[in-house]
mmCIF file of C-alpha atoms in Angstrom:
data_model
loop_
_atom_site.group_PDB
_atom_site.id
_atom_site.type_symbol
_atom_site.label_atom_id
_atom_site.label_comp_id
_atom_site.label_asym_id
_atom_site.label_seq_id
_atom_site.Cartn_x
_atom_site.Cartn_y
_atom_site.Cartn_z
ATOM 1 C CA GLN A 254 23.323 7.139 36.374
ATOM 2 C CA ASP A 255 23.596 6.697 32.387
ATOM 3 C CA GLN A 256 24.604 3.484 30.902
ATOM 4 C CA LEU A 257 26.466 3.585 28.041
ATOM 5 C CA GLN A 258 25.414 0.495 25.993
ATOM 6 C CA GLN A 259 27.464 0.692 22.697
ATOM 7 C CA LYS A 260 29.787 3.771 21.352
ATOM 8 C CA ILE A 261 29.108 3.438 17.555
ATOM 9 C CA ILE A 262 31.218 5.445 15.068
ATOM 10 C CA CYS A 263 29.504 6.942 12.103
ATOM 11 C CA PRO A 264 31.124 8.091 8.933
ATOM 12 C CA GLY A 265 30.938 11.702 9.974
ATOM 13 C CA PRO A 266 28.971 14.146 12.265
ATOM 14 C CA VAL A 267 25.520 12.895 12.808
ATOM 15 C CA THR A 268 23.033 16.469 12.075
ATOM 16 C CA CYS A 269 19.806 14.413 12.657
ATOM 17 C CA LEU A 270 18.889 11.012 14.096
ATOM 18 C CA THR A 271 15.925 9.049 14.330
ATOM 19 C CA ALA A 272 14.100 5.458 15.195
ATOM 20 C CA SER A 273 11.482 3.377 13.632
ATOM 21 C CA PRO A 274 8.514 3.155 15.666
ATOM 22 C CA ASN A 275 8.695 -0.744 15.542
ATOM 23 C CA GLY A 276 12.455 -0.402 16.594
ATOM 24 C CA LEU A 277 13.611 -2.356 13.764
ATOM 25 C CA TYR A 278 15.684 0.182 12.007
ATOM 26 C CA ILE A 279 17.842 3.531 12.180
ATOM 27 C CA LEU A 280 18.365 6.586 9.970
ATOM 28 C CA ALA A 281 21.155 9.206 10.595
ATOM 29 C CA GLY A 282 21.625 12.379 9.107
ATOM 30 C CA VAL A 283 25.461 12.693 7.957
ATOM 31 C CA ALA A 284 26.460 15.716 5.571
ATOM 32 C CA GLU A 285 23.999 15.280 2.737
ATOM 33 C CA SER A 286 23.423 11.793 2.911
ATOM 34 C CA ILE A 287 21.217 9.585 4.848
ATOM 35 C CA TYR A 288 22.267 6.445 6.774
ATOM 36 C CA LEU A 289 19.616 3.513 7.232
ATOM 37 C CA TRP A 290 20.965 0.563 9.507
ATOM 38 C CA GLU A 291 18.849 -2.336 10.862
ATOM 39 C CA VAL A 292 18.934 -2.412 14.619
ATOM 40 C CA SER A 293 19.301 -6.153 15.206
ATOM 41 C CA ASN A 294 22.362 -6.814 13.522
ATOM 42 C CA GLY A 295 23.764 -3.668 12.684
ATOM 43 C CA ASN A 296 24.271 -3.914 9.270
ATOM 44 C CA LEU A 297 24.112 -0.623 7.006
ATOM 45 C CA LEU A 298 21.175 -1.077 4.337
ATOM 46 C CA ALA A 299 21.102 1.847 2.393
ATOM 47 C CA ILE A 300 23.239 5.177 1.652
ATOM 48 C CA LEU A 301 20.555 7.761 0.263
ATOM 49 C CA ASN A 302 22.335 10.746 -1.749
ATOM 50 C CA ARG A 303 19.348 12.688 -3.010
ATOM 51 C CA HIS A 304 19.803 16.004 -1.055
ATOM 52 C CA TYR A 305 22.260 18.732 -2.094
ATOM 53 C CA GLN A 306 23.219 20.188 1.366
ATOM 54 C CA ASP A 307 23.027 18.682 4.841
ATOM 55 C CA LEU A 308 20.378 17.309 6.092
ATOM 56 C CA THR A 309 18.610 19.018 9.146
ATOM 57 C CA CYS A 310 15.483 16.434 10.156
ATOM 58 C CA LEU A 311 14.562 13.334 9.803
ATOM 59 C CA CYS A 312 11.269 11.366 10.890
ATOM 60 C CA PHE A 313 9.121 8.182 10.530
ATOM 61 C CA THR A 314 5.625 7.535 9.833
ATOM 62 C CA ASP A 315 3.591 5.829 12.757
ATOM 63 C CA ASP A 316 3.635 2.666 11.283
ATOM 64 C CA SER A 317 7.440 2.712 10.040
ATOM 65 C CA SER A 318 6.279 2.492 6.177
ATOM 66 C CA HIS A 319 7.406 5.726 5.290
ATOM 67 C CA PHE A 320 9.865 8.268 6.697
ATOM 68 C CA LEU A 321 10.861 11.974 5.545
ATOM 69 C CA SER A 322 14.017 14.009 5.291
ATOM 70 C CA GLY A 323 14.436 17.518 5.501
ATOM 71 C CA ALA A 324 17.686 19.813 4.493
ATOM 72 C CA LYS A 325 19.433 22.807 3.978
ATOM 73 C CA ASP A 326 18.574 22.400 0.170
ATOM 74 C CA CYS A 327 14.896 23.511 0.898
ATOM 75 C CA LEU A 328 13.760 20.154 -0.272
ATOM 76 C CA ALA A 329 11.636 17.494 2.137
ATOM 77 C CA LEU A 330 11.814 14.068 0.445
ATOM 78 C CA VAL A 331 9.210 11.186 1.192
ATOM 79 C CA TRP A 332 10.687 7.662 1.275
ATOM 80 C CA ASN A 333 9.129 4.271 0.716
ATOM 81 C CA LEU A 334 10.879 1.964 3.207
ATOM 82 C CA TYR A 335 10.160 -0.724 1.264
ATOM 83 C CA SER A 336 11.178 0.488 -2.039
ATOM 84 C CA VAL A 337 14.661 1.787 -0.139
ATOM 85 C CA LEU A 338 15.137 -1.958 1.285
ATOM 86 C CA GLN A 339 14.287 -3.643 -2.358
ATOM 87 C CA ALA A 340 16.314 -1.249 -4.354
ATOM 88 C CA GLU A 341 20.013 -2.525 -5.563
ATOM 89 C CA PRO A 342 22.871 -1.365 -3.512
ATOM 90 C CA SER A 343 24.395 -0.067 -7.290
ATOM 91 C CA GLN A 344 21.123 2.149 -7.558
ATOM 92 C CA ILE A 345 19.867 5.246 -5.732
ATOM 93 C CA PRO A 346 16.075 4.564 -5.122
ATOM 94 C CA ASP A 347 13.653 7.359 -6.116
ATOM 95 C CA PRO A 348 11.691 9.275 -3.386
ATOM 96 C CA ARG A 349 7.976 8.967 -3.372
ATOM 97 C CA HIS A 350 7.567 12.519 -3.578
ATOM 98 C CA VAL A 351 9.764 15.537 -3.566
ATOM 99 C CA TRP A 352 8.321 18.893 -2.051
ATOM 100 C CA SER A 353 9.910 21.778 -3.146
ATOM 101 C CA ARG A 354 7.493 24.849 -2.360
ATOM 102 C CA HIS A 355 10.162 25.859 0.717
ATOM 103 C CA SER A 356 12.149 29.131 -0.308
ATOM 104 C CA LEU A 357 15.220 28.560 2.492
ATOM 105 C CA PRO A 358 16.422 25.366 4.569
ATOM 106 C CA ILE A 359 13.810 23.074 6.199
ATOM 107 C CA THR A 360 14.318 23.171 9.895
ATOM 108 C CA ASP A 361 11.804 20.514 11.230
ATOM 109 C CA LEU A 362 9.345 17.819 10.152
ATOM 110 C CA CYS A 363 6.351 16.214 12.075
ATOM 111 C CA CYS A 364 4.152 13.355 11.127
ATOM 112 C CA GLY A 365 0.537 12.725 12.143
ATOM 113 C CA PHE A 366 -0.813 9.596 12.537
ATOM 114 C CA GLY A 367 -2.433 7.246 9.597
ATOM 115 C CA GLY A 368 0.600 5.844 8.178
ATOM 116 C CA PRO A 369 0.974 6.284 4.526
ATOM 117 C CA LEU A 370 -2.630 8.191 4.708
ATOM 118 C CA ALA A 371 -1.142 10.597 7.198
ATOM 119 C CA ARG A 372 -0.203 14.219 6.986
ATOM 120 C CA ALA A 373 3.162 15.738 7.569
ATOM 121 C CA ALA A 374 3.900 18.978 8.689
ATOM 122 C CA THR A 375 7.180 21.476 7.584
ATOM 123 C CA ALA A 376 9.055 23.835 9.382
ATOM 124 C CA SER A 377 11.452 26.396 7.316
ATOM 125 C CA LEU A 378 13.701 29.574 7.726
ATOM 126 C CA ASP A 379 11.370 31.267 5.205
ATOM 127 C CA GLN A 380 9.100 31.878 7.886
ATOM 128 C CA THR A 381 6.314 29.320 7.022
ATOM 129 C CA ALA A 382 5.032 25.927 8.190
ATOM 130 C CA LYS A 383 3.213 23.589 5.897
ATOM 131 C CA LEU A 384 0.697 21.070 6.038
ATOM 132 C CA TRP A 385 0.967 18.262 3.313
ATOM 133 C CA GLU A 386 -0.696 14.793 2.394
ATOM 134 C CA ILE A 387 1.560 12.041 2.369
ATOM 135 C CA SER A 388 -0.334 9.446 0.270
ATOM 136 C CA SER A 389 -0.995 12.582 -2.681
ATOM 137 C CA GLY A 390 1.767 14.802 -1.954
ATOM 138 C CA GLU A 391 -0.611 17.671 -2.125
ATOM 139 C CA LEU A 392 0.133 20.955 -0.209
ATOM 140 C CA LEU A 393 -2.850 21.293 1.861
ATOM 141 C CA LEU A 394 -1.957 24.596 3.866
ATOM 142 C CA SER A 395 0.576 27.181 4.132
ATOM 143 C CA VAL A 396 0.804 29.722 6.529
ATOM 144 C CA LEU A 397 2.933 32.421 6.892
ATOM 145 C CA PHE A 398 4.661 34.058 10.168
ATOM 146 C CA ASP A 399 6.611 36.919 11.092
ATOM 147 C CA VAL A 400 9.651 35.120 12.024
ATOM 148 C CA GLY A 401 11.590 31.890 11.204
ATOM 149 C CA ILE A 402 10.214 28.898 11.874
ATOM 150 C CA MET A 403 12.404 26.246 13.879
ATOM 151 C CA ALA A 404 10.086 23.579 15.208
ATOM 152 C CA VAL A 405 6.830 22.273 14.287
ATOM 153 C CA THR A 406 4.323 19.644 15.781
ATOM 154 C CA LEU A 407 0.794 18.530 15.600
ATOM 155 C CA ASP A 408 -1.494 17.577 18.142
ATOM 156 C CA LEU A 409 -2.892 13.765 18.009
ATOM 157 C CA SER A 410 -6.343 15.056 17.115
ATOM 158 C CA GLU A 411 -4.519 17.408 14.548
ATOM 159 C CA TYR A 412 -6.600 19.965 15.374
ATOM 160 C CA HIS A 413 -3.513 22.121 16.006
ATOM 161 C CA MET A 414 -0.173 22.834 14.695
ATOM 162 C CA PHE A 415 2.059 24.129 16.887
ATOM 163 C CA CYS A 416 5.091 26.257 15.483
ATOM 164 C CA GLY A 417 8.269 27.509 17.103
ATOM 165 C CA GLY A 418 9.568 30.984 16.358
ATOM 166 C CA MET A 419 13.466 32.243 15.793
ATOM 167 C CA ASP A 420 12.513 34.874 18.450
ATOM 168 C CA GLY A 421 11.328 32.373 21.268
ATOM 169 C CA SER A 422 7.488 32.731 20.362
ATOM 170 C CA ILE A 423 5.305 29.546 19.838
ATOM 171 C CA PHE A 424 2.363 29.874 17.540
ATOM 172 C CA GLN A 425 -0.751 27.534 17.723
ATOM 173 C CA VAL A 426 -2.417 27.251 14.120
ATOM 174 C CA ASP A 427 -5.920 26.296 14.163
ATOM 175 C CA LEU A 428 -6.354 23.532 11.105
ATOM 176 C CA CYS A 429 -9.971 23.485 11.501
ATOM 177 C CA ALA A 430 -10.366 27.254 11.369
ATOM 178 C CA TRP A 431 -13.326 28.441 8.913
ATOM 179 C CA PRO A 432 -13.454 29.481 6.249
ATOM 180 C CA VAL A 433 -10.525 26.746 4.560
ATOM 181 C CA GLN A 434 -7.594 28.654 2.803
ATOM 182 C CA ARG A 435 -5.065 26.837 1.360
ATOM 183 C CA ASP A 436 -2.737 30.092 2.188
ATOM 184 C CA ARG A 437 -2.749 32.015 5.831
ATOM 185 C CA THR A 438 -0.892 34.614 7.402
ATOM 186 C CA PHE A 439 -0.457 34.240 11.047
ATOM 187 C CA GLN A 440 -0.716 37.896 12.153
ATOM 188 C CA THR A 441 0.348 38.234 15.895
ATOM 189 C CA GLU A 442 -1.452 41.236 17.074
ATOM 190 C CA ARG A 443 -4.953 39.807 16.255
ATOM 191 C CA GLU A 444 -4.172 36.416 17.521
ATOM 192 C CA ASN A 445 -2.840 37.307 20.661
ATOM 193 C CA GLY A 446 -4.500 34.441 22.637
ATOM 194 C CA LYS A 447 -2.933 31.738 20.415
ATOM 195 C CA VAL A 448 0.634 32.526 21.240
ATOM 196 C CA PHE A 449 3.026 31.162 24.184
ATOM 197 C CA LYS A 450 5.215 33.684 25.415
ATOM 198 C CA GLY A 451 8.156 32.862 27.792
ATOM 199 C CA HIS A 452 11.289 31.802 26.078
ATOM 200 C CA ARG A 453 13.868 34.671 25.345
ATOM 201 C CA ASN A 454 15.777 32.682 22.406
ATOM 202 C CA GLN A 455 14.663 30.827 19.205
ATOM 203 C CA VAL A 456 12.720 27.522 20.167
ATOM 204 C CA THR A 457 14.310 24.374 19.110
ATOM 205 C CA CYS A 458 11.789 21.531 19.657
ATOM 206 C CA LEU A 459 8.280 20.563 20.453
ATOM 207 C CA SER A 460 6.373 17.962 21.810
ATOM 208 C CA VAL A 461 2.529 17.445 22.689
ATOM 209 C CA SER A 462 0.971 14.979 25.181
ATOM 210 C CA THR A 463 -1.164 12.374 24.625
ATOM 211 C CA ASP A 464 -4.231 13.859 25.868
ATOM 212 C CA GLY A 465 -3.378 17.219 23.949
ATOM 213 C CA SER A 466 -3.323 19.061 27.220
ATOM 214 C CA LEU A 467 0.368 19.978 27.511
ATOM 215 C CA LEU A 468 2.833 21.095 25.307
ATOM 216 C CA LEU A 469 6.962 20.800 26.269
ATOM 217 C CA SER A 470 9.253 23.411 24.446
ATOM 218 C CA GLY A 471 12.878 23.615 24.193
ATOM 219 C CA SER A 472 14.921 26.535 23.387
ATOM 220 C CA HIS A 473 18.641 27.728 23.019
ATOM 221 C CA ASP A 474 17.671 29.902 26.292
ATOM 222 C CA GLU A 475 18.942 26.625 28.096
ATOM 223 C CA THR A 476 15.111 26.023 29.408
ATOM 224 C CA VAL A 477 13.131 23.412 28.621
ATOM 225 C CA ARG A 478 9.223 24.718 29.515
ATOM 226 C CA LEU A 479 5.885 22.947 30.191
ATOM 227 C CA TRP A 480 2.745 24.564 29.077
ATOM 228 C CA ASP A 481 -1.005 24.430 29.467
ATOM 229 C CA ILE A 482 -2.390 24.625 26.058
ATOM 230 C CA GLN A 483 -5.978 25.671 26.971
ATOM 231 C CA SER A 484 -4.324 28.986 29.170
ATOM 232 C CA LYS A 485 -1.332 29.277 27.499
ATOM 233 C CA GLN A 486 0.437 29.329 30.713
ATOM 234 C CA CYS A 487 3.682 27.857 31.699
ATOM 235 C CA LEU A 488 3.410 25.482 34.355
ATOM 236 C CA LYS A 489 7.441 24.339 34.886
ATOM 237 C CA THR A 490 10.531 25.468 33.985
ATOM 238 C CA MET A 491 13.560 23.462 33.703
ATOM 239 C CA ASN A 492 16.923 25.033 33.447
ATOM 240 C CA HIS A 493 19.815 23.187 31.513
ATOM 241 C CA LYS A 494 23.563 24.051 31.211
ATOM 242 C CA GLY A 495 23.596 24.741 27.907
ATOM 243 C CA PRO A 496 21.344 25.473 24.634
ATOM 244 C CA VAL A 497 18.167 22.493 24.908
ATOM 245 C CA THR A 498 18.588 20.682 21.079
ATOM 246 C CA ASN A 499 15.720 18.299 21.712
ATOM 247 C CA ALA A 500 12.864 17.520 24.049
ATOM 248 C CA PHE A 501 9.992 15.479 23.530
ATOM 249 C CA ILE A 502 7.075 13.719 25.907
ATOM 250 C CA VAL A 503 7.106 9.905 25.774
ATOM 251 C CA LEU A 504 4.982 7.310 27.209
ATOM 252 C CA ALA A 505 7.126 5.658 30.396
ATOM 253 C CA PRO A 506 8.515 1.975 29.232
ATOM 254 C CA ALA A 507 7.169 -0.740 31.740
ATOM 255 C CA ASN A 508 10.574 -1.264 33.555
ATOM 256 C CA MET A 509 11.829 2.257 33.608
ATOM 257 C CA PHE A 510 11.235 2.468 37.653
ATOM 258 C CA ASN A 511 12.746 -0.889 38.254
ATOM 259 C CA PRO A 512 16.101 -0.673 39.322
ATOM 260 C CA ASP A 513 17.256 -3.775 38.620
ATOM 261 C CA GLY A 514 16.018 -3.339 35.082
ATOM 262 C CA LYS A 515 19.214 -3.717 32.484
ATOM 263 C CA PRO A 516 18.519 -3.891 28.179
ATOM 264 C CA SER A 517 18.409 -7.729 27.808
ATOM 265 C CA VAL A 518 19.801 -7.430 24.165
ATOM 266 C CA PRO A 519 22.909 -5.450 23.723
ATOM 267 C CA LEU A 520 23.080 -3.453 20.427
ATOM 268 C CA PRO A 521 25.531 -4.559 17.528
ATOM 269 C CA LYS A 522 28.313 -2.602 16.247
ATOM 270 C CA PHE A 523 26.589 -0.420 13.388
ATOM 271 C CA SER A 524 28.807 -1.504 9.850
ATOM 272 C CA LYS A 525 30.299 0.917 8.044
ATOM 273 C CA HIS A 526 29.992 -0.517 4.834
ATOM 274 C CA LEU A 527 26.608 -1.199 2.905
ATOM 275 C CA HIS A 528 25.425 -4.950 3.568
ATOM 276 C CA GLY A 529 26.784 -6.849 1.357
ATOM 277 C CA THR A 530 29.763 -5.083 0.188
ATOM 278 C CA GLU A 531 31.968 -5.702 3.192
ATOM 279 C CA SER A 532 35.508 -6.517 2.923
ATOM 280 C CA ASN A 533 36.794 -9.322 3.662
ATOM 281 C CA ASP A 534 38.233 -9.036 7.122
ATOM 282 C CA GLU A 535 34.991 -8.068 8.331
ATOM 283 C CA GLN A 536 33.348 -11.137 6.699
ATOM 284 C CA GLY A 537 35.544 -13.387 8.464
ATOM 285 C CA SER A 538 34.926 -11.523 11.801
ATOM 286 C CA GLU A 539 32.966 -13.102 14.250
ATOM 287 C CA GLY A 540 29.247 -11.875 15.138
ATOM 288 C CA VAL A 541 26.351 -12.535 16.643
ATOM 289 C CA THR A 542 22.867 -12.935 14.952
ATOM 290 C CA LEU A 543 19.696 -11.752 17.025
ATOM 291 C CA ARG A 544 16.604 -13.393 16.199
ATOM 292 C CA LEU A 545 13.821 -10.922 17.710
ATOM 293 C CA GLY A 546 11.538 -12.165 20.057
ATOM 294 C CA LEU A 547 13.615 -15.127 21.749
ATOM 295 C CA HIS A 548 14.213 -14.414 25.425
ATOM 296 C CA GLN A 549 15.302 -18.098 26.110
ATOM 297 C CA GLN A 550 17.129 -20.640 24.185
ATOM 298 C CA ASP A 551 14.637 -23.144 23.831
ATOM 299 C CA SER A 552 11.385 -20.779 23.598
ATOM 300 C CA GLY A 553 9.687 -22.457 20.605
ATOM 301 C CA GLU A 554 8.535 -19.814 17.613
ATOM 302 C CA SER A 555 10.823 -17.191 16.247
ATOM 303 C CA TYR A 556 9.235 -13.882 15.751
ATOM 304 C CA LEU A 557 8.964 -14.110 12.396
ATOM 305 C CA GLU A 558 6.826 -17.714 12.814
ATOM 306 C CA LYS A 559 4.922 -15.557 15.602
ATOM 307 C CA ALA A 560 4.106 -12.852 12.876
ATOM 308 C CA GLU A 561 2.981 -15.117 10.236
ATOM 309 C CA LYS A 562 0.717 -17.083 12.621
ATOM 310 C CA MET A 563 -0.688 -13.876 13.583
ATOM 311 C CA TYR A 564 -1.101 -12.776 10.163
ATOM 312 C CA ALA A 565 -2.852 -15.758 9.150
ATOM 313 C CA GLN A 566 -5.379 -15.719 12.061
ATOM 314 C CA MET A 567 -6.285 -12.457 11.211
ATOM 315 C CA TYR A 568 -6.954 -13.341 7.527
ATOM 316 C CA SER A 569 -8.830 -16.180 8.255
ATOM 317 C CA THR A 570 -11.059 -13.900 10.653
ATOM 318 C CA ARG A 571 -11.393 -11.739 7.909
ATOM 319 C CA GLU A 572 -12.394 -14.469 5.144
ATOM 320 C CA LYS A 573 -15.501 -15.144 7.888
ATOM 321 C CA ASN A 574 -16.419 -11.758 8.178
ATOM 322 C CA LEU A 575 -16.414 -11.420 4.402
ATOM 323 C CA VAL A 576 -18.421 -14.635 4.331
ATOM 324 C CA GLY A 577 -20.804 -12.860 6.813
ATOM 325 C CA ASP A 578 -21.250 -9.664 4.977
ATOM 326 C CA GLN A 579 -21.777 -11.674 1.942
ATOM 327 C CA GLU A 580 -24.999 -13.441 3.411
ATOM 328 C CA HIS A 581 -26.260 -10.499 5.061
ATOM 329 C CA LEU A 582 -25.800 -8.467 1.080
ATOM 330 C CA THR A 583 -27.591 -11.209 -0.071
ATOM 331 C CA ILE A 584 -30.600 -10.877 2.130
ATOM 332 C CA GLN A 585 -30.177 -7.028 1.553
ATOM 333 C CA VAL A 586 -30.271 -7.579 -2.529
ATOM 334 C CA SER A 587 -33.540 -9.656 -1.968
ATOM 335 C CA GLU A 588 -35.099 -7.243 -0.072
ATOM 336 C CA LEU A 589 -34.539 -4.458 -2.226
ATOM 337 C CA GLU A 590 -36.072 -6.372 -5.088
ATOM 338 C CA GLU A 591 -38.890 -7.219 -3.724
ATOM 339 C CA GLU A 592 -39.274 -3.582 -2.774
ATOM 340 C CA VAL A 593 -38.802 -2.273 -5.960
ATOM 341 C CA SER A 594 -41.786 -5.080 -7.589
ATOM 342 C CA THR A 595 -43.791 -3.558 -4.973
ATOM 343 C CA LEU A 596 -43.326 0.148 -6.380
ATOM 344 C CA ARG A 597 -43.408 -0.872 -9.836
ATOM 345 C CA LYS A 598 -47.110 -2.236 -9.061
ATOM 346 C CA ILE A 599 -47.879 1.158 -7.557
ATOM 347 C CA ASN A 600 -46.489 2.978 -10.184
ATOM 348 C CA LYS A 601 -48.514 0.834 -13.038
ATOM 349 C CA ASN A 602 -51.788 1.584 -10.760
ATOM 350 C CA LEU A 603 -51.214 5.190 -10.203
ATOM 351 C CA PHE A 604 -50.529 5.295 -14.222
ATOM 352 C CA ASP A 605 -53.733 3.586 -15.255
ATOM 353 C CA PHE A 606 -55.933 5.561 -12.622
ATOM 354 C CA SER A 607 -54.378 8.985 -13.955
ATOM 355 C CA ALA A 608 -55.494 7.410 -17.780
ATOM 356 C CA ARG A 609 -58.689 6.852 -16.892
ATOM 357 C CA ILE A 610 -59.067 10.122 -15.266
ATOM 358 C CA ILE A 611 -57.376 11.900 -18.438
ATOM 359 C CA THR A 612 -59.303 10.402 -20.836
ATOM 360 C CA LYS A 613 -62.752 9.748 -19.161
ATOM 361 C CA PRO A 614 -65.178 11.916 -21.658
ATOM 362 C CA ALA A 615 -66.670 15.097 -19.854
ATOM 363 C CA LYS A 616 -70.498 15.136 -19.563
#
């Protein structure tokens, strides 16, 4: 039975929603604005208005340092979370990158592994899926299809990109194919072995298992299908009572199969006003400040203190490694200097020998 932990009223209809992998922040797309909340206390930290039309998708990088937003204005924006949090409430921070190479609305976003060094994929109604580099913002690959693309995902090794079409087809694009081409056309009739066929309506979501062997897809045909990637066979079909809007594979939490398992910390109500600009009534209202990492009242160190201690240990270990590396480098330099002096002696002896042979008078 589903447990309703908290009903949160948002400023308008939410078109897309995501949580940071570290569990600290929530992003929501409301009309053309991006709302950023802090989970622990419900504070609204930022409202970003850089899109010109409604948001369609949001996603974080795996280290929660950046997030990407896509909208009907054909733009995909890359945001640095630290810059957004440090900006003044009266200022709208600039995105790190603005990707404007799509000609029709963005339908889906996907981020690979590597934090700020990761690659990201975008899908659009313009019948293309594009692969980008987050660090530089450069376009790495653009693949043109026969139909509009509604969903995109990458496997963990990033050998393949999977794209879900409006006609129900799912296309597998090899990212390591040779020769390397920045602009590529996916011809279905030629690459018949790289198409998953089974859905009767547009594919809305895709997800790959951690071992890269299974693909999960949801569709407006009211089904969710589980595919074997190697053989392209449908292993299981799950029927629903309406169009499927989202489905993904996730590692099961530790207490998922515990019948007595309940959330230990209730979610607070999310604020409707930016943090620091609340009305007087809300300031005077009672609130609860949560300290993440404390399960008991007298449990000693707070979450931040534990984090600082961990970082201190990490940096001390790193310094030791650096000292050890320095000693190793000193030994290597001395060995190389000896080798250079030996080579110089050999070179001088060869020169003298050659000079004697050349200048030797003929008999």
